[in-house]
mmCIF file of C-alpha atoms in Angstrom:
data_model
loop_
_atom_site.group_PDB
_atom_site.id
_atom_site.type_symbol
_atom_site.label_atom_id
_atom_site.label_comp_id
_atom_site.label_asym_id
_atom_site.label_seq_id
_atom_site.Cartn_x
_atom_site.Cartn_y
_atom_site.Cartn_z
ATOM 1 C CA MET P 1 -40.132 -48.264 -25.616
ATOM 2 C CA ALA P 2 -43.061 -47.960 -27.241
ATOM 3 C CA GLU P 3 -43.448 -48.679 -30.966
ATOM 4 C CA ILE P 4 -45.476 -46.317 -33.665
ATOM 5 C CA LEU P 5 -48.317 -48.961 -34.830
ATOM 6 C CA PRO P 6 -51.091 -48.483 -37.789
ATOM 7 C CA LEU P 7 -54.216 -49.656 -35.435
ATOM 8 C CA SER P 8 -55.219 -52.161 -36.806
ATOM 9 C CA ALA P 9 -51.411 -54.308 -36.320
ATOM 10 C CA ALA P 10 -51.782 -52.754 -32.745
ATOM 11 C CA VAL P 11 -54.586 -54.644 -31.348
ATOM 12 C CA ALA P 12 -54.260 -57.032 -33.879
ATOM 13 C CA ASP P 13 -50.071 -57.728 -31.956
ATOM 14 C CA LEU P 14 -51.433 -57.335 -28.656
ATOM 15 C CA VAL P 15 -54.948 -58.361 -27.959
ATOM 16 C CA HIS P 16 -55.888 -62.126 -28.242
ATOM 17 C CA ASP P 17 -58.876 -64.542 -27.659
ATOM 18 C CA GLY P 18 -59.331 -65.032 -23.903
ATOM 19 C CA ASP P 19 -57.326 -62.188 -23.280
ATOM 20 C CA MET P 20 -58.233 -59.379 -19.725
ATOM 21 C CA VAL P 21 -58.513 -56.644 -21.184
ATOM 22 C CA ALA P 22 -58.953 -53.361 -19.411
ATOM 23 C CA LEU P 23 -59.860 -49.804 -22.004
ATOM 24 C CA GLU P 24 -59.931 -47.021 -19.753
ATOM 25 C CA GLY P 25 -61.067 -43.412 -20.012
ATOM 26 C CA PHE P 26 -63.860 -41.673 -17.502
ATOM 27 C CA THR P 27 -65.847 -39.518 -19.517
ATOM 28 C CA HIS P 28 -62.913 -38.376 -21.515
ATOM 29 C CA LEU P 29 -60.996 -40.118 -23.450
ATOM 30 C CA ILE P 30 -62.723 -43.004 -23.578
ATOM 31 C CA PRO P 31 -61.378 -45.840 -26.432
ATOM 32 C CA PHE P 32 -64.143 -45.846 -29.008
ATOM 33 C CA ALA P 33 -61.595 -46.607 -31.625
ATOM 34 C CA ALA P 34 -59.666 -49.590 -30.500
ATOM 35 C CA ALA P 35 -62.844 -50.731 -28.826
ATOM 36 C CA HIS P 36 -64.410 -51.527 -32.166
ATOM 37 C CA GLU P 37 -61.358 -52.583 -33.584
ATOM 38 C CA ILE P 38 -61.257 -54.954 -31.596
ATOM 39 C CA ILE P 39 -65.172 -55.151 -32.631
ATOM 40 C CA ARG P 40 -63.811 -56.102 -35.973
ATOM 41 C CA GLN P 41 -61.293 -58.490 -35.502
ATOM 42 C CA ARG P 42 -63.677 -60.845 -34.539
ATOM 43 C CA ARG P 43 -62.158 -61.211 -29.707
ATOM 44 C CA ARG P 44 -64.106 -64.223 -28.262
ATOM 45 C CA ASP P 45 -63.618 -64.394 -24.520
ATOM 46 C CA LEU P 46 -62.300 -61.676 -22.932
ATOM 47 C CA THR P 47 -62.710 -60.594 -19.604
ATOM 48 C CA LEU P 48 -63.513 -56.994 -20.632
ATOM 49 C CA VAL P 49 -62.433 -54.798 -17.086
ATOM 50 C CA ARG P 50 -63.451 -50.494 -16.807
ATOM 51 C CA MET P 51 -63.791 -48.844 -13.655
ATOM 52 C CA THR P 52 -67.955 -47.464 -16.015
ATOM 53 C CA PRO P 53 -68.765 -49.911 -18.493
ATOM 54 C CA ASP P 54 -70.796 -47.452 -20.356
ATOM 55 C CA LEU P 55 -71.233 -47.882 -24.221
ATOM 56 C CA ILE P 56 -67.798 -48.811 -24.881
ATOM 57 C CA TYR P 57 -68.737 -51.971 -23.319
ATOM 58 C CA ASP P 58 -72.192 -52.258 -24.416
ATOM 59 C CA GLN P 59 -70.983 -52.616 -27.667
ATOM 60 C CA LEU P 60 -68.157 -55.376 -27.278
ATOM 61 C CA ILE P 61 -70.853 -57.063 -24.980
ATOM 62 C CA GLY P 62 -73.112 -57.433 -27.574
ATOM 63 C CA MET P 63 -70.564 -57.636 -30.436
ATOM 64 C CA GLY P 64 -70.071 -61.101 -28.182
ATOM 65 C CA CYS P 65 -66.169 -60.714 -27.677
ATOM 66 C CA ALA P 66 -66.663 -60.670 -24.049
ATOM 67 C CA SER P 67 -67.314 -63.154 -21.435
ATOM 68 C CA ARG P 68 -66.589 -61.289 -18.142
ATOM 69 C CA LEU P 69 -66.895 -58.309 -16.806
ATOM 70 C CA VAL P 70 -64.951 -56.737 -13.379
ATOM 71 C CA PHE P 71 -66.874 -53.019 -13.112
ATOM 72 C CA SER P 72 -68.269 -50.729 -10.742
ATOM 73 C CA TRP P 73 -70.523 -49.264 -12.589
ATOM 74 C CA GLY P 74 -72.625 -49.251 -15.411
ATOM 75 C CA GLY P 75 -74.606 -47.542 -17.216
ATOM 76 C CA ASN P 76 -75.865 -44.894 -20.337
ATOM 77 C CA PRO P 77 -74.542 -41.483 -18.405
ATOM 78 C CA GLY P 78 -77.633 -39.227 -17.830
ATOM 79 C CA VAL P 79 -79.813 -41.602 -19.983
ATOM 80 C CA GLY P 80 -80.939 -44.516 -18.910
ATOM 81 C CA SER P 81 -79.577 -48.791 -18.534
ATOM 82 C CA LEU P 82 -76.743 -50.365 -20.583
ATOM 83 C CA HIS P 83 -78.928 -52.696 -23.011
ATOM 84 C CA ARG P 84 -75.995 -55.148 -24.605
ATOM 85 C CA PHE P 85 -75.591 -54.955 -21.159
ATOM 86 C CA ARG P 86 -78.957 -56.344 -19.193
ATOM 87 C CA ASP P 87 -79.546 -58.854 -22.489
ATOM 88 C CA ALA P 88 -75.698 -60.523 -21.862
ATOM 89 C CA VAL P 89 -77.143 -60.603 -17.879
ATOM 90 C CA GLN P 90 -80.208 -61.652 -17.922
ATOM 91 C CA ASN P 91 -80.680 -63.214 -21.138
ATOM 92 C CA GLY P 92 -77.309 -65.060 -22.631
ATOM 93 C CA TRP P 93 -77.366 -62.941 -25.749
ATOM 94 C CA PRO P 94 -75.227 -63.420 -27.670
ATOM 95 C CA GLY P 95 -73.657 -65.055 -24.884
ATOM 96 C CA PRO P 96 -73.591 -66.167 -21.530
ATOM 97 C CA LEU P 97 -71.900 -62.905 -18.803
ATOM 98 C CA GLU P 98 -70.160 -64.155 -16.186
ATOM 99 C CA ILE P 99 -70.409 -60.714 -13.734
ATOM 100 C CA GLU P 100 -67.349 -59.110 -10.860
ATOM 101 C CA GLU P 101 -69.163 -56.192 -9.366
ATOM 102 C CA HIS P 102 -67.230 -53.899 -6.942
ATOM 103 C CA SER P 103 -66.683 -50.451 -5.349
ATOM 104 C CA HIS P 104 -64.929 -46.763 -7.663
ATOM 105 C CA ALA P 105 -62.749 -47.019 -4.953
ATOM 106 C CA GLY P 106 -62.772 -51.159 -5.285
ATOM 107 C CA MET P 107 -61.671 -51.347 -8.791
ATOM 108 C CA ALA P 108 -58.673 -48.071 -7.768
ATOM 109 C CA ASN P 109 -56.767 -49.401 -5.366
ATOM 110 C CA ARG P 110 -56.926 -52.502 -7.303
ATOM 111 C CA TYR P 111 -55.293 -50.808 -10.343
ATOM 112 C CA VAL P 112 -53.061 -49.392 -7.953
ATOM 113 C CA ALA P 113 -51.910 -52.548 -6.116
ATOM 114 C CA GLY P 114 -51.474 -53.757 -10.034
ATOM 115 C CA ALA P 115 -49.246 -50.407 -10.653
ATOM 116 C CA SER P 116 -46.945 -51.085 -7.523
ATOM 117 C CA GLY P 117 -46.311 -54.764 -7.784
ATOM 118 C CA LEU P 118 -48.536 -55.592 -5.005
ATOM 119 C CA PRO P 119 -50.450 -58.790 -4.502
ATOM 120 C CA PHE P 120 -53.409 -56.901 -2.446
ATOM 121 C CA ALA P 121 -54.703 -53.632 -2.387
ATOM 122 C CA VAL P 122 -56.891 -53.165 1.912
ATOM 123 C CA MET P 123 -59.042 -50.163 2.374
ATOM 124 C CA ARG P 124 -61.822 -49.423 4.797
ATOM 125 C CA GLY P 125 -63.761 -49.271 1.823
ATOM 126 C CA TYR P 126 -67.834 -51.817 1.158
ATOM 127 C CA THR P 127 -67.972 -51.798 4.801
ATOM 128 C CA GLY P 128 -71.871 -51.514 5.208
ATOM 129 C CA THR P 129 -72.602 -53.311 1.956
ATOM 130 C CA ASP P 130 -74.079 -56.640 0.799
ATOM 131 C CA LEU P 131 -71.447 -57.149 -1.818
ATOM 132 C CA LEU P 132 -69.147 -59.400 0.014
ATOM 133 C CA GLU P 133 -72.056 -61.691 -0.380
ATOM 134 C CA TYR P 134 -71.426 -62.245 -4.171
ATOM 135 C CA THR P 135 -68.501 -61.020 -5.170
ATOM 136 C CA ASP P 136 -65.457 -64.031 -3.728
ATOM 137 C CA THR P 137 -62.745 -61.206 -4.814
ATOM 138 C CA ILE P 138 -63.217 -59.391 -1.711
ATOM 139 C CA ARG P 139 -61.760 -60.047 1.472
ATOM 140 C CA PRO P 140 -62.574 -59.265 4.973
ATOM 141 C CA ILE P 141 -58.898 -59.214 6.821
ATOM 142 C CA THR P 142 -57.054 -58.371 10.512
ATOM 143 C CA CYS P 143 -54.397 -55.968 10.456
ATOM 144 C CA PRO P 144 -51.681 -57.033 12.556
ATOM 145 C CA PHE P 145 -50.841 -54.221 13.791
ATOM 146 C CA THR P 146 -53.749 -52.461 15.042
ATOM 147 C CA GLY P 147 -56.507 -55.653 15.069
ATOM 148 C CA GLU P 148 -58.424 -53.321 13.121
ATOM 149 C CA VAL P 149 -60.327 -55.260 10.291
ATOM 150 C CA LEU P 150 -60.659 -53.964 6.512
ATOM 151 C CA THR P 151 -60.950 -54.841 3.498
ATOM 152 C CA ALA P 152 -58.642 -57.130 1.170
ATOM 153 C CA VAL P 153 -58.927 -56.679 -3.080
ATOM 154 C CA PRO P 154 -56.720 -58.408 -4.965
ATOM 155 C CA ALA P 155 -54.633 -56.535 -7.320
ATOM 156 C CA LEU P 156 -55.536 -56.182 -11.020
ATOM 157 C CA ARG P 157 -52.995 -56.977 -13.612
ATOM 158 C CA PRO P 158 -54.758 -57.477 -16.747
ATOM 159 C CA ASP P 159 -53.354 -59.151 -20.548
ATOM 160 C CA VAL P 160 -53.346 -55.796 -21.655
ATOM 161 C CA ALA P 161 -54.536 -51.726 -21.258
ATOM 162 C CA ILE P 162 -56.214 -48.989 -23.852
ATOM 163 C CA VAL P 163 -56.216 -45.741 -23.573
ATOM 164 C CA HIS P 164 -56.700 -43.019 -25.626
ATOM 165 C CA ALA P 165 -54.629 -39.390 -24.560
ATOM 166 C CA GLN P 166 -54.082 -36.034 -26.883
ATOM 167 C CA ARG P 167 -50.650 -36.033 -27.952
ATOM 168 C CA ALA P 168 -47.269 -39.260 -27.885
ATOM 169 C CA ASP P 169 -43.904 -37.397 -29.640
ATOM 170 C CA ARG P 170 -42.169 -40.419 -32.075
ATOM 171 C CA ALA P 171 -41.348 -42.243 -29.235
ATOM 172 C CA GLY P 172 -43.861 -42.983 -27.492
ATOM 173 C CA ASN P 173 -44.015 -40.828 -24.411
ATOM 174 C CA VAL P 174 -47.803 -40.484 -23.805
ATOM 175 C CA SER P 175 -49.265 -36.884 -22.757
ATOM 176 C CA MET P 176 -52.606 -36.977 -21.200
ATOM 177 C CA TRP P 177 -55.195 -33.785 -19.469
ATOM 178 C CA GLY P 178 -57.690 -33.019 -18.342
ATOM 179 C CA ILE P 179 -60.179 -35.935 -16.593
ATOM 180 C CA THR P 180 -57.457 -38.898 -15.770
ATOM 181 C CA GLY P 181 -59.141 -41.061 -13.745
ATOM 182 C CA VAL P 182 -57.321 -44.492 -13.757
ATOM 183 C CA GLN P 183 -55.198 -44.802 -17.143
ATOM 184 C CA LYS P 184 -52.182 -44.347 -15.346
ATOM 185 C CA GLU P 185 -52.404 -47.062 -12.812
ATOM 186 C CA ALA P 186 -54.195 -49.410 -15.830
ATOM 187 C CA VAL P 187 -51.254 -49.356 -18.215
ATOM 188 C CA LEU P 188 -48.750 -49.730 -15.514
ATOM 189 C CA ALA P 189 -50.624 -52.589 -14.137
ATOM 190 C CA ALA P 190 -50.835 -54.473 -17.439
ATOM 191 C CA GLU P 191 -47.641 -56.807 -19.651
ATOM 192 C CA ARG P 192 -48.404 -54.666 -22.732
ATOM 193 C CA SER P 193 -50.675 -51.231 -23.296
ATOM 194 C CA LEU P 194 -51.976 -49.498 -26.168
ATOM 195 C CA VAL P 195 -52.084 -45.985 -26.695
ATOM 196 C CA THR P 196 -54.288 -44.392 -28.745
ATOM 197 C CA VAL P 197 -53.915 -40.934 -29.468
ATOM 198 C CA GLU P 198 -55.376 -37.392 -31.057
ATOM 199 C CA GLU P 199 -51.971 -36.795 -32.752
ATOM 200 C CA ILE P 200 -48.207 -37.915 -32.964
ATOM 201 C CA VAL P 201 -45.880 -34.961 -32.876
ATOM 202 C CA ASP P 202 -42.129 -33.773 -33.041
ATOM 203 C CA GLU P 203 -41.918 -33.124 -29.223
ATOM 204 C CA LEU P 204 -44.468 -33.111 -26.650
ATOM 205 C CA THR P 205 -45.377 -29.519 -25.184
ATOM 206 C CA PRO P 206 -45.898 -28.689 -21.411
ATOM 207 C CA VAL P 207 -49.357 -28.742 -20.338
ATOM 208 C CA PRO P 208 -51.116 -27.932 -17.526
ATOM 209 C CA ASP P 209 -51.897 -30.763 -14.627
ATOM 210 C CA GLN P 210 -50.803 -33.044 -17.285
ATOM 211 C CA VAL P 211 -49.801 -36.698 -17.376
ATOM 212 C CA VAL P 212 -46.148 -38.572 -19.094
ATOM 213 C CA LEU P 213 -46.919 -42.655 -19.360
ATOM 214 C CA PRO P 214 -42.666 -42.412 -20.166
ATOM 215 C CA THR P 215 -42.121 -44.648 -23.676
ATOM 216 C CA TRP P 216 -41.029 -47.556 -20.828
ATOM 217 C CA ALA P 217 -44.263 -48.211 -19.921
ATOM 218 C CA VAL P 218 -45.819 -48.378 -23.698
ATOM 219 C CA THR P 219 -46.218 -50.847 -25.812
ATOM 220 C CA ALA P 220 -48.047 -49.770 -28.705
ATOM 221 C CA VAL P 221 -49.137 -45.948 -29.321
ATOM 222 C CA ALA P 222 -51.930 -45.824 -32.593
ATOM 223 C CA GLU P 223 -52.486 -42.503 -33.586
ATOM 224 C CA VAL P 224 -56.610 -41.716 -34.095
ATOM 225 C CA PRO P 225 -57.556 -38.812 -34.718
ATOM 226 C CA GLY P 226 -61.224 -38.921 -32.762
ATOM 227 C CA GLY P 227 -60.461 -42.197 -31.632
ATOM 228 C CA ALA P 228 -62.923 -41.331 -28.511
ATOM 229 C CA HIS P 229 -65.518 -40.547 -30.178
ATOM 230 C CA PRO P 230 -68.462 -39.850 -28.523
ATOM 231 C CA SER P 231 -66.588 -39.010 -25.750
ATOM 232 C CA TYR P 232 -64.590 -36.072 -25.976
ATOM 233 C CA ALA P 233 -60.321 -34.655 -25.556
ATOM 234 C CA MET P 234 -59.753 -32.096 -23.862
ATOM 235 C CA GLY P 235 -58.396 -29.494 -26.749
ATOM 236 C CA TYR P 236 -59.102 -31.517 -29.361
ATOM 237 C CA SER P 237 -63.306 -32.444 -29.485
ATOM 238 C CA VAL P 238 -66.310 -32.055 -27.353
ATOM 239 C CA ARG P 239 -68.764 -35.005 -26.294
ATOM 240 C CA ASP P 240 -71.595 -35.671 -28.163
ATOM 241 C CA ASN P 241 -74.385 -35.886 -26.495
ATOM 242 C CA ASP P 242 -76.702 -36.658 -28.714
ATOM 243 C CA PHE P 243 -75.180 -39.673 -29.245
ATOM 244 C CA TYR P 244 -75.673 -40.857 -25.835
ATOM 245 C CA VAL P 245 -79.376 -40.289 -26.103
ATOM 246 C CA ALA P 246 -79.787 -42.056 -29.584
ATOM 247 C CA TRP P 247 -77.343 -45.245 -28.385
ATOM 248 C CA ASP P 248 -80.785 -45.822 -25.437
ATOM 249 C CA PRO P 249 -83.137 -46.956 -28.628
ATOM 250 C CA ILE P 250 -80.188 -48.831 -30.886
ATOM 251 C CA SER P 251 -79.454 -50.741 -28.102
ATOM 252 C CA ARG P 252 -82.505 -51.815 -27.218
ATOM 253 C CA ASP P 253 -83.035 -53.824 -29.501
ATOM 254 C CA ARG P 254 -81.248 -56.236 -31.420
ATOM 255 C CA GLU P 255 -81.903 -57.040 -34.928
ATOM 256 C CA THR P 256 -81.565 -52.516 -34.775
ATOM 257 C CA PHE P 257 -78.033 -52.620 -33.089
ATOM 258 C CA GLN P 258 -76.633 -55.138 -35.421
ATOM 259 C CA ARG P 259 -77.384 -53.407 -38.206
ATOM 260 C CA TRP P 260 -75.887 -50.168 -36.452
ATOM 261 C CA ILE P 261 -72.539 -51.734 -35.575
ATOM 262 C CA ALA P 262 -72.736 -53.634 -38.851
ATOM 263 C CA ASP P 263 -73.385 -49.813 -40.655
ATOM 264 C CA HIS P 264 -71.013 -48.379 -38.765
ATOM 265 C CA VAL P 265 -67.716 -50.047 -36.749
ATOM 266 C CA LEU P 266 -67.543 -53.520 -39.545
ATOM 267 C CA GLY P 267 -69.160 -51.057 -42.737
ATOM 268 C CA VAL P 268 -70.690 -54.160 -44.200
ATOM 269 C CA GLY P 269 -74.431 -53.094 -44.390
ATOM 270 C CA GLU P 270 -75.392 -56.580 -42.722
ATOM 271 C CA PRO P 271 -74.923 -57.910 -39.114
ATOM 272 C CA HIS P 272 -72.102 -59.563 -37.757
ATOM 273 C CA GLY P 273 -74.571 -62.920 -37.051
ATOM 274 C CA GLN P 274 -75.072 -62.680 -33.375
ATOM 275 C CA SER P 275 -78.027 -63.938 -33.659
ATOM 276 C CA ARG P 276 -78.199 -66.758 -30.604
#
């Protein structure tokens, strides 16, 4: 059963150094507030998993939280590159970053396999790509019934999955709607899960096309209004397009990035000591 906790307590309980952490959300309902709390609590050596690492992982990588990234696409949507991600891969700053690259379909199937309790997923993807040469977790497999050569990818089972949603009730049942991506699958695949929500209500009102995460599937819920900013929460906020544009010059320079984190995440007005 889900426990309702303050965000700081939930992150302290659920996210540990060395964990595999999936913070999911596709354009919509991206859990930025939870990522900022991970930065404040100085978590290290994380394996970050995400289908589309964008600004949220640029910030975590730039602050030295990650040693490995499992992903299928990375960039600042509609703007350009992730400069902190690029700096880590090309220059090892603030530390080396190992990468494991998949396709969107591969990542989605890996979450589904994890959520289903299966060791791997089988698909027809990756044909004609060179990812098999670079990613050890993509393997050919022969169908025992037809002889067709397919592709196998191992299940994703994060130590903790973190997502944002619109509402939860006081029993810890969660309701989300709009673009929901793979949040459900990530939560069901993970050993532990944290859902930040716009509000906690007495009763969940049915919404068209909503996804309900039952309380038994969720470890903790934290009420964090605006917790998806600069992404959006349908029915509660709109996407802050200006921020995505502004992030490009902020993230290009190490010192400018550190000052922004100090001012807007750490609240201390000084860089966080990522000087390597």
